[in-house]
mmCIF file of C-alpha atoms in Angstrom:
data_model
loop_
_atom_site.group_PDB
_atom_site.id
_atom_site.type_symbol
_atom_site.label_atom_id
_atom_site.label_comp_id
_atom_site.label_asym_id
_atom_site.label_seq_id
_atom_site.Cartn_x
_atom_site.Cartn_y
_atom_site.Cartn_z
ATOM 1 C CA UNK K 1461 2.234 -31.050 81.909
ATOM 2 C CA UNK K 1462 1.774 -29.448 85.605
ATOM 3 C CA UNK K 1463 2.631 -31.375 89.166
ATOM 4 C CA UNK K 1464 -1.153 -31.524 90.429
ATOM 5 C CA UNK K 1465 -2.451 -33.021 86.914
ATOM 6 C CA UNK K 1466 0.377 -35.203 86.699
ATOM 7 C CA UNK K 1467 0.171 -36.999 89.716
ATOM 8 C CA UNK K 1468 -3.668 -37.181 88.988
ATOM 9 C CA UNK K 1469 -3.116 -38.836 85.775
ATOM 10 C CA UNK K 1470 -0.689 -41.119 86.659
ATOM 11 C CA UNK K 1471 -3.187 -41.773 89.697
ATOM 12 C CA UNK K 1472 -5.195 -42.540 87.065
ATOM 13 C CA UNK K 1473 -3.308 -44.772 84.805
ATOM 14 C CA UNK K 1474 -2.117 -46.815 87.661
ATOM 15 C CA UNK K 1475 -5.704 -47.377 89.014
ATOM 16 C CA UNK K 1476 -6.547 -48.352 85.426
ATOM 17 C CA UNK K 1477 -3.449 -50.958 85.487
ATOM 18 C CA UNK K 1478 -5.130 -51.822 88.894
ATOM 19 C CA UNK K 1479 -8.058 -52.602 87.165
ATOM 20 C CA UNK K 1480 -6.661 -54.695 84.221
ATOM 21 C CA UNK K 1481 -4.572 -56.977 86.385
ATOM 22 C CA UNK K 1482 -7.991 -57.657 88.589
ATOM 23 C CA UNK K 1483 -10.061 -58.133 85.036
ATOM 24 C CA UNK K 1484 -7.216 -60.706 83.931
ATOM 25 C CA UNK K 1485 -7.095 -62.545 87.258
ATOM 26 C CA UNK K 1486 -11.585 -62.770 87.642
ATOM 27 C CA UNK K 1487 -12.960 -66.263 86.768
ATOM 28 C CA UNK K 1488 -14.578 -66.807 83.563
ATOM 29 C CA UNK K 1489 -17.668 -67.382 84.969
ATOM 30 C CA UNK K 1490 -17.301 -64.271 87.181
ATOM 31 C CA UNK K 1491 -16.524 -62.265 84.120
ATOM 32 C CA UNK K 1492 -19.531 -64.018 82.579
ATOM 33 C CA UNK K 1493 -22.184 -63.066 85.615
ATOM 34 C CA UNK K 1494 -20.768 -59.605 85.451
ATOM 35 C CA UNK K 1495 -21.216 -59.127 81.780
ATOM 36 C CA UNK K 1496 -24.999 -60.801 81.746
ATOM 37 C CA UNK K 1497 -25.884 -58.501 84.993
ATOM 38 C CA UNK K 1498 -24.866 -55.624 82.892
ATOM 39 C CA UNK K 1499 -27.467 -56.791 80.173
ATOM 40 C CA UNK K 1500 -24.759 -57.709 77.720
ATOM 41 C CA UNK K 1501 -24.870 -61.193 76.000
ATOM 42 C CA UNK K 1502 -21.886 -62.729 75.703
ATOM 43 C CA UNK K 1503 -21.928 -64.798 72.568
ATOM 44 C CA UNK K 1504 -23.454 -61.888 70.600
ATOM 45 C CA UNK K 1505 -20.217 -60.247 72.080
ATOM 46 C CA UNK K 1506 -17.965 -62.570 71.063
ATOM 47 C CA UNK K 1507 -19.099 -62.728 67.434
ATOM 48 C CA UNK K 1508 -18.570 -58.868 67.511
ATOM 49 C CA UNK K 1509 -15.189 -59.116 68.556
ATOM 50 C CA UNK K 1510 -14.302 -61.462 66.355
ATOM 51 C CA UNK K 1511 -16.189 -59.464 63.305
ATOM 52 C CA UNK K 1512 -13.669 -57.229 64.696
ATOM 53 C CA UNK K 1513 -10.421 -59.525 64.548
ATOM 54 C CA UNK K 1514 -11.110 -60.147 61.138
ATOM 55 C CA UNK K 1515 -11.618 -56.318 59.967
ATOM 56 C CA UNK K 1516 -7.985 -55.938 61.639
ATOM 57 C CA UNK K 1517 -6.622 -59.199 59.415
ATOM 58 C CA UNK K 1518 -8.245 -57.460 56.400
ATOM 59 C CA UNK K 1519 -6.720 -54.062 57.164
ATOM 60 C CA UNK K 1520 -3.432 -55.827 57.947
ATOM 61 C CA UNK K 1521 -3.212 -57.420 54.906
ATOM 62 C CA UNK K 1522 -4.149 -54.246 53.122
ATOM 63 C CA UNK K 1523 -1.358 -52.697 54.278
ATOM 64 C CA UNK K 1524 1.063 -54.996 53.795
ATOM 65 C CA UNK K 1525 -0.105 -55.869 49.992
ATOM 66 C CA UNK K 1526 0.225 -51.807 49.963
ATOM 67 C CA UNK K 1527 4.111 -52.083 51.437
ATOM 68 C CA UNK K 1528 4.659 -55.262 48.791
ATOM 69 C CA UNK K 1529 3.370 -52.954 46.194
ATOM 70 C CA UNK K 1530 5.527 -49.585 47.118
ATOM 71 C CA UNK K 1531 8.455 -51.761 47.348
ATOM 72 C CA UNK K 1532 7.812 -54.051 43.928
ATOM 73 C CA UNK K 1533 7.692 -50.145 42.037
ATOM 74 C CA UNK K 1534 11.152 -49.003 44.333
ATOM 75 C CA UNK K 1535 12.971 -52.012 42.737
ATOM 76 C CA UNK K 1536 10.941 -51.524 38.950
ATOM 77 C CA UNK K 1537 12.437 -48.117 39.215
ATOM 78 C CA UNK K 1538 15.876 -49.247 40.665
ATOM 79 C CA UNK K 1539 16.372 -51.566 37.531
ATOM 80 C CA UNK K 1540 14.893 -49.593 35.147
ATOM 81 C CA UNK K 1541 17.954 -47.276 33.492
ATOM 82 C CA UNK K 1542 16.508 -43.400 32.870
ATOM 83 C CA UNK K 1543 15.867 -43.023 29.223
ATOM 84 C CA UNK K 1544 19.920 -41.290 27.953
ATOM 85 C CA UNK K 1545 18.774 -38.554 25.801
ATOM 86 C CA UNK K 1546 19.698 -38.978 22.240
ATOM 87 C CA UNK K 1547 21.685 -36.916 20.075
ATOM 88 C CA UNK K 1548 20.358 -37.750 17.112
ATOM 89 C CA UNK K 1549 22.517 -36.289 14.866
ATOM 90 C CA UNK K 1550 25.181 -38.937 16.270
ATOM 91 C CA UNK K 1551 22.389 -41.390 15.021
ATOM 92 C CA UNK K 1552 21.824 -40.711 11.386
ATOM 93 C CA UNK K 1553 26.444 -40.797 12.169
ATOM 94 C CA UNK K 1554 26.424 -43.853 13.093
ATOM 95 C CA UNK K 1555 23.302 -45.429 10.747
ATOM 96 C CA UNK K 1556 25.146 -43.738 7.768
ATOM 97 C CA UNK K 1557 28.325 -45.457 8.838
ATOM 98 C CA UNK K 1558 27.606 -48.990 8.952
ATOM 99 C CA UNK K 1559 24.587 -48.229 5.438
ATOM 100 C CA UNK K 1560 28.243 -47.582 3.780
ATOM 101 C CA UNK K 1561 29.082 -50.753 4.633
ATOM 102 C CA UNK K 1562 29.687 -53.067 1.190
ATOM 103 C CA UNK K 1563 27.600 -55.845 2.947
ATOM 104 C CA UNK K 1564 24.921 -53.358 4.051
ATOM 105 C CA UNK K 1565 24.833 -51.959 0.575
ATOM 106 C CA UNK K 1566 24.076 -55.339 -0.843
ATOM 107 C CA UNK K 1567 21.025 -56.374 1.865
ATOM 108 C CA UNK K 1568 19.511 -53.696 3.455
ATOM 109 C CA UNK K 1569 16.619 -52.001 0.829
ATOM 110 C CA UNK K 1570 16.786 -49.365 -1.095
ATOM 111 C CA UNK K 1571 14.305 -47.250 1.080
ATOM 112 C CA UNK K 1572 16.593 -48.216 4.340
ATOM 113 C CA UNK K 1573 19.841 -46.966 2.655
ATOM 114 C CA UNK K 1574 18.824 -43.494 2.185
ATOM 115 C CA UNK K 1575 19.219 -42.113 5.907
ATOM 116 C CA UNK K 1576 18.176 -38.748 4.775
ATOM 117 C CA UNK K 1577 14.871 -39.397 3.859
ATOM 118 C CA UNK K 1578 14.361 -41.021 6.856
ATOM 119 C CA UNK K 1579 11.991 -40.104 10.065
ATOM 120 C CA UNK K 1580 14.715 -39.610 13.669
ATOM 121 C CA UNK K 1581 12.044 -42.227 14.615
ATOM 122 C CA UNK K 1582 12.764 -44.746 11.875
ATOM 123 C CA UNK K 1583 16.805 -43.689 12.879
ATOM 124 C CA UNK K 1584 15.735 -44.895 16.176
ATOM 125 C CA UNK K 1585 14.173 -47.743 15.378
ATOM 126 C CA UNK K 1586 16.294 -48.965 12.636
ATOM 127 C CA UNK K 1587 19.793 -48.894 15.142
ATOM 128 C CA UNK K 1588 17.842 -50.619 17.411
ATOM 129 C CA UNK K 1589 17.142 -53.333 14.869
ATOM 130 C CA UNK K 1590 20.737 -53.462 13.997
ATOM 131 C CA UNK K 1591 21.642 -53.624 17.772
ATOM 132 C CA UNK K 1592 19.417 -56.944 18.150
ATOM 133 C CA UNK K 1593 20.540 -58.516 15.009
ATOM 134 C CA UNK K 1594 24.538 -57.970 16.579
ATOM 135 C CA UNK K 1595 25.253 -55.568 13.989
ATOM 136 C CA UNK K 1596 25.646 -52.909 16.063
ATOM 137 C CA UNK K 1597 27.527 -53.347 19.456
ATOM 138 C CA UNK K 1598 25.226 -53.045 22.641
ATOM 139 C CA UNK K 1599 25.419 -49.693 24.306
ATOM 140 C CA UNK K 1600 26.279 -47.972 21.021
ATOM 141 C CA UNK K 1601 23.549 -45.722 20.242
ATOM 142 C CA UNK K 1602 25.208 -43.003 20.509
ATOM 143 C CA UNK K 1603 29.005 -42.716 20.258
ATOM 144 C CA UNK K 1604 29.281 -42.856 16.283
ATOM 145 C CA UNK K 1605 31.363 -46.132 16.218
ATOM 146 C CA UNK K 1606 31.212 -49.172 15.353
ATOM 147 C CA UNK R 883 10.233 -76.021 78.782
ATOM 148 C CA UNK R 884 13.785 -74.881 76.994
ATOM 149 C CA UNK R 885 15.017 -71.662 77.627
ATOM 150 C CA UNK R 886 15.053 -71.077 73.590
ATOM 151 C CA UNK R 887 11.515 -72.524 73.083
ATOM 152 C CA UNK R 888 10.323 -69.655 75.840
ATOM 153 C CA UNK R 889 12.114 -67.120 73.790
ATOM 154 C CA UNK R 890 10.446 -68.292 70.770
ATOM 155 C CA UNK R 891 7.716 -66.606 69.525
ATOM 156 C CA UNK R 892 4.428 -67.815 68.051
ATOM 157 C CA UNK R 893 3.728 -67.574 64.416
ATOM 158 C CA UNK R 894 0.986 -65.112 63.044
ATOM 159 C CA UNK R 895 -0.704 -67.722 61.939
ATOM 160 C CA UNK R 896 -0.519 -69.347 65.636
ATOM 161 C CA UNK R 897 -1.603 -65.602 67.023
ATOM 162 C CA UNK R 898 -4.680 -65.984 64.527
ATOM 163 C CA UNK R 899 -5.555 -69.128 65.278
ATOM 164 C CA UNK R 900 -5.748 -68.286 68.910
ATOM 165 C CA UNK R 901 -7.380 -65.218 68.786
ATOM 166 C CA UNK R 902 -10.199 -67.086 66.667
ATOM 167 C CA UNK R 903 -10.189 -69.574 69.648
ATOM 168 C CA UNK R 904 -10.836 -67.500 72.048
ATOM 169 C CA UNK R 905 -13.865 -67.930 74.567
ATOM 170 C CA UNK R 906 -16.397 -65.571 75.496
ATOM 171 C CA UNK R 907 -14.883 -65.059 78.690
ATOM 172 C CA UNK R 908 -11.576 -64.265 77.120
ATOM 173 C CA UNK R 909 -13.062 -61.859 74.791
ATOM 174 C CA UNK R 910 -15.302 -59.956 77.371
ATOM 175 C CA UNK R 911 -11.748 -59.569 79.430
ATOM 176 C CA UNK R 912 -10.513 -57.685 76.185
ATOM 177 C CA UNK R 913 -13.081 -56.162 75.945
ATOM 178 C CA UNK R 914 -13.070 -54.707 79.134
ATOM 179 C CA UNK R 915 -9.130 -54.149 79.121
ATOM 180 C CA UNK R 916 -9.467 -51.897 76.499
ATOM 181 C CA UNK R 917 -11.580 -49.561 77.954
ATOM 182 C CA UNK R 918 -9.416 -49.447 81.261
ATOM 183 C CA UNK R 919 -6.457 -48.630 79.076
ATOM 184 C CA UNK R 920 -8.477 -45.955 76.756
ATOM 185 C CA UNK R 921 -10.250 -44.333 79.790
ATOM 186 C CA UNK R 922 -8.818 -40.279 79.755
ATOM 187 C CA UNK R 923 -6.864 -41.027 76.749
ATOM 188 C CA UNK R 924 -7.568 -39.335 73.068
ATOM 189 C CA UNK R 925 -8.237 -43.586 71.390
ATOM 190 C CA UNK R 926 -11.723 -45.242 71.680
ATOM 191 C CA UNK R 927 -11.596 -48.812 73.489
ATOM 192 C CA UNK R 928 -12.580 -50.429 69.662
ATOM 193 C CA UNK R 929 -9.594 -48.347 68.314
ATOM 194 C CA UNK R 930 -7.652 -49.298 70.704
ATOM 195 C CA UNK R 931 -8.491 -53.267 70.219
ATOM 196 C CA UNK R 932 -8.086 -53.361 66.621
ATOM 197 C CA UNK R 933 -4.629 -51.839 66.751
ATOM 198 C CA UNK R 934 -3.972 -54.015 69.052
ATOM 199 C CA UNK R 935 -5.128 -57.069 66.665
ATOM 200 C CA UNK R 936 -3.059 -55.755 64.045
ATOM 201 C CA UNK R 937 0.023 -55.395 65.595
ATOM 202 C CA UNK R 938 -0.048 -58.686 67.084
ATOM 203 C CA UNK R 939 -0.859 -60.586 63.581
ATOM 204 C CA UNK R 940 1.416 -57.620 61.580
ATOM 205 C CA UNK R 941 5.359 -58.963 63.570
ATOM 206 C CA UNK R 942 4.891 -58.382 66.996
ATOM 207 C CA UNK R 943 6.054 -60.820 68.817
ATOM 208 C CA UNK R 944 4.092 -63.154 71.073
ATOM 209 C CA UNK R 945 6.221 -65.140 73.253
ATOM 210 C CA UNK R 946 5.149 -68.773 73.695
ATOM 211 C CA UNK R 947 4.960 -68.738 77.164
ATOM 212 C CA UNK R 948 2.578 -65.722 77.292
ATOM 213 C CA UNK R 949 -1.574 -65.703 76.773
ATOM 214 C CA UNK R 950 -2.414 -64.413 73.889
ATOM 215 C CA UNK R 951 -4.956 -62.084 76.257
ATOM 216 C CA UNK R 952 -2.179 -60.475 78.268
ATOM 217 C CA UNK R 953 -0.254 -60.276 75.334
ATOM 218 C CA UNK R 954 -2.996 -58.217 73.778
ATOM 219 C CA UNK R 955 -3.897 -56.631 76.547
ATOM 220 C CA UNK R 956 0.154 -55.621 76.948
ATOM 221 C CA UNK R 957 0.137 -54.673 73.319
ATOM 222 C CA UNK R 958 -2.869 -52.370 74.028
ATOM 223 C CA UNK R 959 -1.307 -50.842 77.196
ATOM 224 C CA UNK R 960 1.778 -49.953 75.123
ATOM 225 C CA UNK R 961 -0.329 -48.578 72.432
ATOM 226 C CA UNK R 962 -2.440 -46.585 74.920
ATOM 227 C CA UNK R 963 0.575 -44.968 76.266
ATOM 228 C CA UNK R 964 1.568 -43.905 73.261
ATOM 229 C CA UNK R 965 -1.108 -42.062 72.085
ATOM 230 C CA UNK R 966 -1.504 -40.082 75.791
ATOM 231 C CA UNK R 967 2.617 -39.192 74.948
ATOM 232 C CA UNK R 968 1.614 -37.907 71.786
ATOM 233 C CA UNK R 969 -1.223 -35.552 73.594
ATOM 234 C CA UNK R 970 1.095 -34.214 76.042
ATOM 235 C CA UNK R 971 4.033 -33.541 73.188
ATOM 236 C CA UNK R 972 1.364 -31.841 70.895
ATOM 237 C CA UNK R 973 1.969 -28.524 70.325
ATOM 238 C CA UNK R 974 -1.228 -26.655 70.548
ATOM 239 C CA UNK R 975 -1.691 -23.161 68.907
ATOM 240 C CA UNK R 976 -4.719 -21.185 70.778
ATOM 241 C CA UNK R 977 -5.593 -18.086 69.252
ATOM 242 C CA UNK R 978 -5.529 -15.193 72.115
ATOM 243 C CA UNK R 979 -8.814 -14.108 71.902
ATOM 244 C CA UNK R 980 -10.257 -16.967 72.505
ATOM 245 C CA UNK R 981 -11.043 -16.394 75.722
ATOM 246 C CA UNK R 982 -9.901 -13.817 79.034
ATOM 247 C CA UNK R 983 -8.314 -16.537 80.386
ATOM 248 C CA UNK R 984 -6.156 -16.933 76.868
ATOM 249 C CA UNK R 985 -5.836 -13.640 76.045
ATOM 250 C CA UNK R 986 -4.195 -12.752 80.098
ATOM 251 C CA UNK R 987 -1.664 -15.531 79.167
ATOM 252 C CA UNK R 988 -0.641 -14.104 75.761
ATOM 253 C CA UNK R 989 -0.275 -11.177 77.138
ATOM 254 C CA UNK R 990 1.846 -12.514 79.942
ATOM 255 C CA UNK R 991 3.994 -14.405 77.051
ATOM 256 C CA UNK R 992 6.734 -16.222 77.679
ATOM 257 C CA UNK R 993 4.400 -17.852 79.830
ATOM 258 C CA UNK R 994 5.076 -21.498 79.856
ATOM 259 C CA UNK R 995 1.113 -21.909 80.373
ATOM 260 C CA UNK R 996 0.562 -21.427 77.187
ATOM 261 C CA UNK R 997 1.957 -24.454 75.527
ATOM 262 C CA UNK R 998 1.389 -26.682 78.039
ATOM 263 C CA UNK R 999 -1.757 -25.994 79.574
ATOM 264 C CA UNK R 1000 -3.278 -25.013 76.581
ATOM 265 C CA UNK R 1001 -4.171 -28.881 75.904
ATOM 266 C CA UNK R 1002 -6.788 -31.248 75.146
ATOM 267 C CA UNK R 1003 -7.179 -32.234 78.274
ATOM 268 C CA UNK R 1004 -7.081 -29.606 81.155
ATOM 269 C CA UNK R 1005 -5.879 -29.858 84.609
ATOM 270 C CA UNK R 1006 -9.218 -29.707 86.377
ATOM 271 C CA UNK R 1007 -10.635 -32.344 84.680
ATOM 272 C CA UNK R 1008 -7.964 -35.250 85.393
ATOM 273 C CA UNK R 1009 -8.135 -33.941 88.862
ATOM 274 C CA UNK R 1010 -11.789 -33.865 89.174
ATOM 275 C CA UNK R 1011 -11.966 -37.626 87.622
ATOM 276 C CA UNK R 1012 -9.260 -38.628 90.177
ATOM 277 C CA UNK R 1013 -12.124 -37.083 92.884
ATOM 278 C CA UNK R 1014 -14.990 -38.395 91.511
ATOM 279 C CA UNK R 1015 -13.714 -41.839 91.486
ATOM 280 C CA UNK R 1016 -12.657 -42.160 95.321
ATOM 281 C CA UNK R 1017 -16.112 -40.435 95.298
ATOM 282 C CA UNK R 1018 -17.997 -43.361 94.514
ATOM 283 C CA UNK R 1019 -16.944 -45.271 97.462
ATOM 284 C CA UNK R 1020 -17.630 -42.087 99.767
ATOM 285 C CA UNK R 1021 -20.047 -44.688 101.589
ATOM 286 C CA UNK R 1022 -17.112 -47.261 101.808
ATOM 287 C CA UNK R 1023 -14.168 -46.345 103.713
ATOM 288 C CA UNK R 1024 -12.548 -49.966 102.793
ATOM 289 C CA UNK R 1025 -13.033 -49.512 98.922
ATOM 290 C CA UNK R 1026 -11.973 -46.157 99.053
ATOM 291 C CA UNK R 1027 -8.544 -47.145 100.650
ATOM 292 C CA UNK R 1028 -8.419 -49.848 97.751
ATOM 293 C CA UNK R 1029 -9.139 -47.273 95.159
ATOM 294 C CA UNK R 1030 -7.181 -44.944 96.281
ATOM 295 C CA UNK R 1031 -4.262 -47.415 97.078
ATOM 296 C CA UNK R 1032 -4.563 -48.684 93.590
ATOM 297 C CA UNK R 1033 -4.211 -44.952 92.469
ATOM 298 C CA UNK R 1034 -1.042 -45.233 94.307
ATOM 299 C CA UNK R 1035 0.736 -47.787 92.970
ATOM 300 C CA UNK R 1036 0.464 -50.023 95.975
ATOM 301 C CA UNK R 1037 0.553 -53.533 95.493
ATOM 302 C CA UNK R 1038 -1.611 -55.970 96.918
ATOM 303 C CA UNK R 1039 -0.544 -58.125 99.675
ATOM 304 C CA UNK R 1040 0.751 -54.881 101.211
ATOM 305 C CA UNK R 1041 -2.976 -52.848 100.004
ATOM 306 C CA UNK R 1042 -4.604 -56.349 101.619
ATOM 307 C CA UNK R 1043 -2.976 -55.326 104.922
ATOM 308 C CA UNK R 1044 -3.744 -51.941 105.077
ATOM 309 C CA UNK R 1045 -7.342 -52.668 105.068
ATOM 310 C CA UNK R 1046 -7.428 -54.774 107.253
ATOM 311 C CA UNK R 1047 -8.906 -57.978 105.591
ATOM 312 C CA UNK R 1048 -7.660 -61.689 104.910
ATOM 313 C CA UNK R 1049 -7.093 -62.910 101.249
ATOM 314 C CA UNK R 1050 -10.366 -63.662 100.211
ATOM 315 C CA UNK R 1051 -11.855 -60.838 101.854
ATOM 316 C CA UNK R 1052 -10.036 -58.291 100.066
ATOM 317 C CA UNK R 1053 -9.909 -60.049 96.808
ATOM 318 C CA UNK R 1054 -13.693 -59.871 96.881
ATOM 319 C CA UNK R 1055 -13.700 -56.400 97.826
ATOM 320 C CA UNK R 1056 -11.315 -55.039 95.138
ATOM 321 C CA UNK R 1057 -13.676 -56.996 92.780
ATOM 322 C CA UNK R 1058 -16.497 -54.742 93.815
ATOM 323 C CA UNK R 1059 -14.667 -51.513 93.818
ATOM 324 C CA UNK R 1060 -13.498 -53.128 89.885
ATOM 325 C CA UNK R 1061 -17.801 -53.278 89.480
ATOM 326 C CA UNK R 1062 -18.751 -49.751 91.148
ATOM 327 C CA UNK R 1063 -15.980 -48.287 88.411
ATOM 328 C CA UNK R 1064 -17.118 -50.245 85.960
ATOM 329 C CA UNK R 1065 -20.803 -49.650 86.771
ATOM 330 C CA UNK R 1066 -20.081 -45.345 87.305
ATOM 331 C CA UNK R 1067 -18.002 -45.556 83.667
ATOM 332 C CA UNK R 1068 -19.211 -48.133 81.618
ATOM 333 C CA UNK R 1069 -17.070 -47.296 78.861
ATOM 334 C CA UNK R 1070 -14.057 -46.273 80.483
ATOM 335 C CA UNK R 1071 -13.942 -42.213 82.209
ATOM 336 C CA UNK R 1072 -13.618 -39.512 80.256
ATOM 337 C CA UNK R 1073 -11.774 -36.888 80.611
#
């Protein structure tokens, strides 16, 4: 900004501030009289201003809701463990170890015992079921140990 | 009032309630304040007012001893100032072929004119607006002194003495100055 423009801009800013001071000190009666003299309807204007305020409230609430949603999404992504790559060979090995236990032989169905005929998805499903049943220690889905 | 209470801020609900209860005269004041602060700045008065409302109910602290009208007026001043600063700090890229003047400046690069002068608001428009406002009082010497004094940041008492008016006469004259500017620029002056 050049000096000349800067000076003029500051002058206009100071004028605006002085006019604001004056309007804040002007009596209600004078304010209303001036407004009517300029063709305005104070009640109608008040209704418009209140509508503007209510729109601001809605906008602020929406903004808060979006912020809250974003915060919740961030919290969810922070607590949800990222998927760990599964070594299906180790998973099959782990299942085989469990299935070879005598107790398992007695309690599992023939179909469940035939690990080699199960799909990868079935293997993972079975391991998850065993984990839920407490047969498999928590977090030991891929280590090959029980 | 206890100093702790003075520092305390109104709650969001208190501010919203106070705004909803503003009288028609107070709402006119707010509208006018928005017009003055938006004048010559890259923001519409309605947007300025709405932004002030939003900030008021969205966390800005309103001390209990400050009226909601003054609080909103100050919020508008702050927002408008920020908008003005944004424009001043904005880098504007200008096509060198846009005009012969721009081409001349481009040829003279590095000329600070290319980043400082090619802004949305030209120097001339600001200077001319100042002149135009003072010109509203070409037939009124006292009015011109008051308008120019306001532009120079003179305080009320100092300005009153310069005008040679008593307090009542000065207040009345100052009001006339404001009304004349209002009549000339009902939506605030635009650059």
